[in-house]
Short mmCIF file of C-alpha atoms in Angstrom, two decimals:
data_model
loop_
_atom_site.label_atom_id
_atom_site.label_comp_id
_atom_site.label_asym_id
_atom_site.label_seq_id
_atom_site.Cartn_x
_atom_site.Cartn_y
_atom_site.Cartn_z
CA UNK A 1318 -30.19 32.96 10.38
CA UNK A 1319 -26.47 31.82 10.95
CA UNK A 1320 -24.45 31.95 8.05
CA UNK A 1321 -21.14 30.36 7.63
CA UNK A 1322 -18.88 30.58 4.72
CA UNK A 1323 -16.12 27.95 4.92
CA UNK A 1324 -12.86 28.10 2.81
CA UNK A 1325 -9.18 27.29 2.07
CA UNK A 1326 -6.48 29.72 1.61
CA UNK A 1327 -4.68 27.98 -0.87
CA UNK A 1328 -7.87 28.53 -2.76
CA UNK A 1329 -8.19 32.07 -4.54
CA UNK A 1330 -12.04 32.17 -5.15
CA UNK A 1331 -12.92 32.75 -1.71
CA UNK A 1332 -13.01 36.61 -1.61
CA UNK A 1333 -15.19 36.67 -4.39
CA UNK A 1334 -17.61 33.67 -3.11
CA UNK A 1335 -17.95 35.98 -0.05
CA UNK A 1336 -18.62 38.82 -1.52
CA UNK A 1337 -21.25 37.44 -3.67
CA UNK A 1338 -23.00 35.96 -0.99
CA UNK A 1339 -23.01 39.31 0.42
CA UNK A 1340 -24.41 40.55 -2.49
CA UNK A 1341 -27.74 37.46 -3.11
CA UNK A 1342 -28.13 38.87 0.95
CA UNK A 1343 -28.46 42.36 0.11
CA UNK A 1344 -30.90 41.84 -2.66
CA UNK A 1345 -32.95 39.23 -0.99
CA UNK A 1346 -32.95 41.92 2.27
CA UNK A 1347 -31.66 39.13 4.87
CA UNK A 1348 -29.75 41.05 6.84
CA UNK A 1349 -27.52 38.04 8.28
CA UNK A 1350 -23.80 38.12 9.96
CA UNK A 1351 -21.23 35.84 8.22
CA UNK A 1352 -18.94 34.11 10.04
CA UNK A 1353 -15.87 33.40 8.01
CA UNK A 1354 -13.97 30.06 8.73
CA UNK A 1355 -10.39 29.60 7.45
CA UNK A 1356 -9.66 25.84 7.21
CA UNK A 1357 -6.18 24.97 7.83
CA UNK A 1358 -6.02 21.40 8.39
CA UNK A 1359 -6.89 18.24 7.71
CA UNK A 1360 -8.06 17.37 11.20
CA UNK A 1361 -9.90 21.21 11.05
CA UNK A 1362 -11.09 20.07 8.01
CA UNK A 1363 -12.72 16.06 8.92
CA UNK A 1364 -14.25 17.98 11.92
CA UNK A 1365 -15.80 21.06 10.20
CA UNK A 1366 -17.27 18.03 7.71
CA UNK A 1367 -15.05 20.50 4.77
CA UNK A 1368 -15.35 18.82 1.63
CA UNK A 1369 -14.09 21.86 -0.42
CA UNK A 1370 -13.28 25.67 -0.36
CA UNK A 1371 -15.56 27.97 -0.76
CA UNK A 1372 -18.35 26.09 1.45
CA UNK A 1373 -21.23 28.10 2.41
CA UNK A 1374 -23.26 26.72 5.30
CA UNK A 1375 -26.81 28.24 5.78
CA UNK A 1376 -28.29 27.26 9.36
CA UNK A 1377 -25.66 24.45 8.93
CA UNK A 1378 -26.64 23.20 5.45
CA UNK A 1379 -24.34 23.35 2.63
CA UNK A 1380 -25.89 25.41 -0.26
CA UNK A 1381 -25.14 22.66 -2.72
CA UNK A 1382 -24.69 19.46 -0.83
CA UNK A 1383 -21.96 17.66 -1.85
CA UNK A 1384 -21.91 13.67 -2.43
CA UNK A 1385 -22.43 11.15 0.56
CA UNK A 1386 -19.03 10.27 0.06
CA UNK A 1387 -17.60 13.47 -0.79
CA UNK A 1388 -14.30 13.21 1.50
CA UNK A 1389 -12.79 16.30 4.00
CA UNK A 1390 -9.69 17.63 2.67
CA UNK A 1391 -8.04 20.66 2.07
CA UNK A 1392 -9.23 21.01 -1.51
CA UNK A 1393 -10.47 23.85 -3.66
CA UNK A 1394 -14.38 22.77 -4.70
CA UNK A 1395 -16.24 22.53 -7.98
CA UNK A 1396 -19.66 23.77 -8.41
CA UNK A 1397 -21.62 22.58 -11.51
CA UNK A 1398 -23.58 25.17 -13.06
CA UNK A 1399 -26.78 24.49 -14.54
CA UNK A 1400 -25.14 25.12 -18.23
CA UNK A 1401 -23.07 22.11 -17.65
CA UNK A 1402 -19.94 24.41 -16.61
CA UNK A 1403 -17.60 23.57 -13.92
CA UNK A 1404 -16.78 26.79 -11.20
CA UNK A 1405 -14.75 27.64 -8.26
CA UNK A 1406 -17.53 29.79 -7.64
CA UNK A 1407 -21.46 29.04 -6.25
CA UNK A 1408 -23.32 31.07 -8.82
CA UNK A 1409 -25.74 33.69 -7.17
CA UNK A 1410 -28.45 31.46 -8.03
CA UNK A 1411 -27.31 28.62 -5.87
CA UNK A 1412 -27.25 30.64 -2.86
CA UNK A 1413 -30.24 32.56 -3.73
CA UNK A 1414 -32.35 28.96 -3.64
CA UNK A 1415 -30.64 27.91 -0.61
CA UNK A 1416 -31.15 31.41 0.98
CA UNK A 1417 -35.49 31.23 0.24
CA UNK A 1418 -35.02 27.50 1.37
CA UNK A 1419 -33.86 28.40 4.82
CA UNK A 1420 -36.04 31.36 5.03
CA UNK A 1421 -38.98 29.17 4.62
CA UNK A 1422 -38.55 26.71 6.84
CA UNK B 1465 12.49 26.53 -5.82
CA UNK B 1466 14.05 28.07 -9.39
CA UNK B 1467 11.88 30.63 -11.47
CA UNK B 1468 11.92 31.42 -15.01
CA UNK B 1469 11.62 34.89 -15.79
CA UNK B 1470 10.57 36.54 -18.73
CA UNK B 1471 13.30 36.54 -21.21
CA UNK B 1472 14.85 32.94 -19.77
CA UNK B 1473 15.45 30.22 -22.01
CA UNK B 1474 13.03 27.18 -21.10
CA UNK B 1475 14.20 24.40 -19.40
CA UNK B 1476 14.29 21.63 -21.95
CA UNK B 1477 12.01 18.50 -20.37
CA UNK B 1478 10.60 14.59 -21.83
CA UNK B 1479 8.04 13.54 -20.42
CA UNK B 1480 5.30 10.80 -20.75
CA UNK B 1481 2.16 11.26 -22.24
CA UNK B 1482 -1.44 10.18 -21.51
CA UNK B 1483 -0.96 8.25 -24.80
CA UNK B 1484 2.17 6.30 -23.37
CA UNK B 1485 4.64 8.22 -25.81
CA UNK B 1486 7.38 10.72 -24.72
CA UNK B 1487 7.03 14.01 -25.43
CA UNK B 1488 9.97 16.39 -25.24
CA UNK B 1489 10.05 20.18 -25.28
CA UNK B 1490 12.50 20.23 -27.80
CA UNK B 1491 10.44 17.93 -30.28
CA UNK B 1492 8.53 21.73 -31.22
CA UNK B 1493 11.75 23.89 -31.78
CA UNK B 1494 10.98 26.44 -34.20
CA UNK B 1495 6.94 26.55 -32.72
CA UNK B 1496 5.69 28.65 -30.42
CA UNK B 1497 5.20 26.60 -27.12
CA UNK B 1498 2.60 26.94 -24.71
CA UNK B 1499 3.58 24.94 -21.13
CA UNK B 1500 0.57 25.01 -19.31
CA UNK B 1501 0.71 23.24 -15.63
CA UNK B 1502 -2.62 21.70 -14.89
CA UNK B 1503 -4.08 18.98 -13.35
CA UNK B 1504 -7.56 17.22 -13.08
CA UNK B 1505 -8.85 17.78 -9.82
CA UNK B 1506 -8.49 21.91 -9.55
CA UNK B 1507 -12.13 23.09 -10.43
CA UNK B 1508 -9.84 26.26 -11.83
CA UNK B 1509 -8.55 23.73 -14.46
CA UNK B 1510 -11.99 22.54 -14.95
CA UNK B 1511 -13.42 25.99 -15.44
CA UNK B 1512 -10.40 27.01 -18.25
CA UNK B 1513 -10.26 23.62 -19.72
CA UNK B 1514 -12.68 24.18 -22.87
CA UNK B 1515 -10.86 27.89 -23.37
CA UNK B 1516 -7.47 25.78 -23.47
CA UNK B 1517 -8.94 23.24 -25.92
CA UNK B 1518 -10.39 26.15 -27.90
CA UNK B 1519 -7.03 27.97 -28.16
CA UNK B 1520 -5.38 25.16 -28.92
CA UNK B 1521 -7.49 24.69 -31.76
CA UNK B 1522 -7.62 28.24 -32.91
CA UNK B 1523 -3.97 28.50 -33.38
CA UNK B 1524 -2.92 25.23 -34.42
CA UNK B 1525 -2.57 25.45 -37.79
CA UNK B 1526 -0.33 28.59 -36.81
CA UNK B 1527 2.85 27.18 -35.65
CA UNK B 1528 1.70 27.12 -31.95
CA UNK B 1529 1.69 23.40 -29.85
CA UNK B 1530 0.36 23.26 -26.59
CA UNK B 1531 1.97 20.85 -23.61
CA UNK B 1532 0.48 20.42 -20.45
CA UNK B 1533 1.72 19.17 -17.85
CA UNK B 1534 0.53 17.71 -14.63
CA UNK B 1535 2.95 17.69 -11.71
CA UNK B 1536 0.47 17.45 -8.73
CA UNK B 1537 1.73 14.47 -5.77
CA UNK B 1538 -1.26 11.55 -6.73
CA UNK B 1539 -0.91 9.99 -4.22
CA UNK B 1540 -2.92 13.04 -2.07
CA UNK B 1541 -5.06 13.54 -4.85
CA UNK B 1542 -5.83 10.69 -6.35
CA UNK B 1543 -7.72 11.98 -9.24
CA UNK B 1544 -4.33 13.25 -10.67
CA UNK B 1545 -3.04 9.75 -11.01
CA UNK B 1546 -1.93 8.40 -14.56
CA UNK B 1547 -4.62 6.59 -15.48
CA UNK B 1548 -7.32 9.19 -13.98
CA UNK B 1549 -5.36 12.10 -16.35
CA UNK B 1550 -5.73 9.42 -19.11
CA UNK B 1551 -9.24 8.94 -18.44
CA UNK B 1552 -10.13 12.53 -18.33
CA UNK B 1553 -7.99 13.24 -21.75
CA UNK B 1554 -10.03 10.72 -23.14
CA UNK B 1555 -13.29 12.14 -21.98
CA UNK B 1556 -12.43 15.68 -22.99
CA UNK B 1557 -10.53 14.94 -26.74
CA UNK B 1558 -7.50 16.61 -25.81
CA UNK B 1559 -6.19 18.24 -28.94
CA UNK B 1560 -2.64 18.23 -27.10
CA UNK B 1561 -0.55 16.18 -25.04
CA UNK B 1562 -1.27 15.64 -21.62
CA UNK B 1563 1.95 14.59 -19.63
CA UNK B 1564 3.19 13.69 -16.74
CA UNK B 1565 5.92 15.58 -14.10
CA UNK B 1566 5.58 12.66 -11.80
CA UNK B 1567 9.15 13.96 -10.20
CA UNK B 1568 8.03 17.65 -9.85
CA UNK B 1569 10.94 18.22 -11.47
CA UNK B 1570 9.97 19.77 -14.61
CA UNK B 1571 7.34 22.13 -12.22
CA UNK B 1572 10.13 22.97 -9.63
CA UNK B 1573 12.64 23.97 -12.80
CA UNK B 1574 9.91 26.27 -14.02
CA UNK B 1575 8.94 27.66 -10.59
CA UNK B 1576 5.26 26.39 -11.64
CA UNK B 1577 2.91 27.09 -8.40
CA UNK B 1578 -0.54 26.92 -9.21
CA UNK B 1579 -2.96 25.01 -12.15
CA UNK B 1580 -3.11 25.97 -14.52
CA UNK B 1581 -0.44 28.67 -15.32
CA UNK B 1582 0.83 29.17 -18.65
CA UNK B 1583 4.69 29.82 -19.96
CA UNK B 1584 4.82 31.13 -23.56
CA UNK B 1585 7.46 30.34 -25.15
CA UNK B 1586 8.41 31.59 -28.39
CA UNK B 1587 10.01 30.00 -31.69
CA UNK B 1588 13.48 30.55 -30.10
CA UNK B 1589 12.31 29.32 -26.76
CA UNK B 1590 12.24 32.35 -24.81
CA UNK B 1591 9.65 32.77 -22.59
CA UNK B 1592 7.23 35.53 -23.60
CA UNK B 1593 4.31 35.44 -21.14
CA UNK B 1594 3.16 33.90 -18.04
CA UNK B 1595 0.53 33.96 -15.78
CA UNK B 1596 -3.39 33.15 -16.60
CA UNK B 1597 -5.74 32.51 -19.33
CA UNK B 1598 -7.79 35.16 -19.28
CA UNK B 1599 -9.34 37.31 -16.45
CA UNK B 1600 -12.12 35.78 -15.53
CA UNK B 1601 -12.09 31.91 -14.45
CA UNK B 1602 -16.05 32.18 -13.50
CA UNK B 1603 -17.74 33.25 -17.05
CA UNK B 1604 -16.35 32.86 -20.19
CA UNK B 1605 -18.80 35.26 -21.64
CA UNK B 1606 -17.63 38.03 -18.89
CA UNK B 1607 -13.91 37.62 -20.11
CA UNK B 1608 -12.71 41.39 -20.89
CA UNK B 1609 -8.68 40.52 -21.16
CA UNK B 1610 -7.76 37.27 -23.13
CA UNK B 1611 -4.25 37.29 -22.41
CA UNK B 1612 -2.92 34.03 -23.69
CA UNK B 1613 -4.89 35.28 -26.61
CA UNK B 1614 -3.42 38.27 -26.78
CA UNK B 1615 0.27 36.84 -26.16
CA UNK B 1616 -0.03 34.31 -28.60
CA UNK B 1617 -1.28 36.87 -31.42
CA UNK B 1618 1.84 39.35 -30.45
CA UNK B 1619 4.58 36.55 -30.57
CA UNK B 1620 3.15 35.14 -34.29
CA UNK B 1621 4.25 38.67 -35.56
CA UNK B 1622 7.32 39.14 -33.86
CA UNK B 1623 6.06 41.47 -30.75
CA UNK B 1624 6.69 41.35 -27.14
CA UNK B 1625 3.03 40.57 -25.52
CA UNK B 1626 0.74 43.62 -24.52
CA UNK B 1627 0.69 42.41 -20.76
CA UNK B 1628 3.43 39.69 -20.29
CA UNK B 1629 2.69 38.56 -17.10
CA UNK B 1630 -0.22 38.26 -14.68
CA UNK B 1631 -0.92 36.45 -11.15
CA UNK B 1632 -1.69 32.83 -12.06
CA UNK B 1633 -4.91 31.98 -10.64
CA UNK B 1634 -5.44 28.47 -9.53
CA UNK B 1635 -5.27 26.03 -7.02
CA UNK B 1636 -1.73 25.06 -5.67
CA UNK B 1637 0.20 22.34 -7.52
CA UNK B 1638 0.39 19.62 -4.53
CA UNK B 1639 3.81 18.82 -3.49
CA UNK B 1640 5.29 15.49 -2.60
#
């Protein structure tokens, strides 16, 4: 399974997003390499396809995929939670489903 | 880029508000102050923006006024444009004004760098405490340091703040 998380420096929630996907791995026993990306420009980011930082790509899918006309900048990215919250951070649940996703298929 | 410190005097500012009326620093002497540099776009704003209408509310009706203030360049982030910050003001009942640093000079003068981050003030205009909301951007429910909180309930009785600064956590304000 390739595993790719995605982010910004600018953006401070990155270190945590990481280790909390490190974390929904370890409990789900997937014992997959990330590969960390730093984004640091806007060309980086039109080619990567970066709509936001923290992204986390699994097999190449974003864990919550973002609008069809989401645009790729250098921008910090909001996840909704299910409670109707805004985050800088997936929750654990988010990359939990998109972790049993993958492993399905 | 200039920096208030603890201790400095703030850097008197007008500016216009979502509600097309200026607001000026200096319209609050006497109050306790809270300049908070935000934006709409920053999901870190997003996150703290109910905890910032919340305090706002809690401590109104104790001498304390919130003013925040968005500085970001709109024309790379378009959602920080005036209308877009009037729209979202209006969507989220802003119990304080929400104005506009279109400039950056108001930001630069405080040595702002990320949304949001706070500057307390207090009734004499010195600022008390800066840095973040709380500790924990993620959870509300997980908070385990309210520090604005904690600020704001030290300066009503005439203390110096338990913690008086902390790392603002954020995104980047977006510079012309």
């Amino acid at each position: 399974m390739q595993i790719e998380l995605l982010y910004f420096e600018d953006c401070p929630s990155h270190e945590a997003a990481l280790a909390r996907l490190r974390e929904v791995l370890a409990e789900e026993g997937v014992p997959a390499t990330v590969t960390v990306i730093t984004v640091e420009t806007e060309e980086q980011a039109q080619r990567l396809r970066f709509t936001g930082s923290p992204t986390i790509l699994i097999n190449g899918y974003d864990i919550d995929p973002p609008p069809s006309d989401a645009m790729y900048v250098l921008t910090c990215r909001a996840y909704h939670l299910p409670d109707g919250r805004i985050s800088p951070l997936p929750s654990a649940e988010m990359i939990r489903s998109a972790l049993r996703r993958a492993t399905r298929t | 880029m200039a920096k208030l410190n603890l201790g400095d005097k703030a850097v008197p500012f007008s500016l216009l508000g979502v509600d097309d009326q200026a607001y000026a620093f200096d319209d609050y002497a006497d109050l306790i102050r809270v300049v908070i540099f935000s934006c709409n776009h920053c999901p870190y704003v997003r996150a703290w923006e109910d905890r910032m209408i919340r305090i706002q509310a809690d401590y109104a009706d104790r001498g304390i006024r919130f003013l925040v203030i968005n500085a970001n360049d709109a024309v790379k982030y378009t959602n920080d444009s005036f209308p877009r910050m009037q729209e979202r003001a209006r969507e989220k009942s802003f119990n304080f004004p929400y104005l506009y640093d279109e400039t950056q000079e108001v930001a630069r003068a405080y040595g702002a760098e990320r949304t949001p981050e706070v500057f307390l003030f207090d009734q004499q205009g010195i600022l008390r405490y800066h840095g973040t909301i709380d500790d924990n951007y993620d959870d509300p429910a997980a908070v385990r340091r309210h520090y604005l909180r904690e600020a704001l309930d030290a300066v009503l009785v005439g203390s110096l703040p338990p913690t008086a600064e902390t790392q603002p956590v954020g995104c980047t304000i977006k510079w012309k």
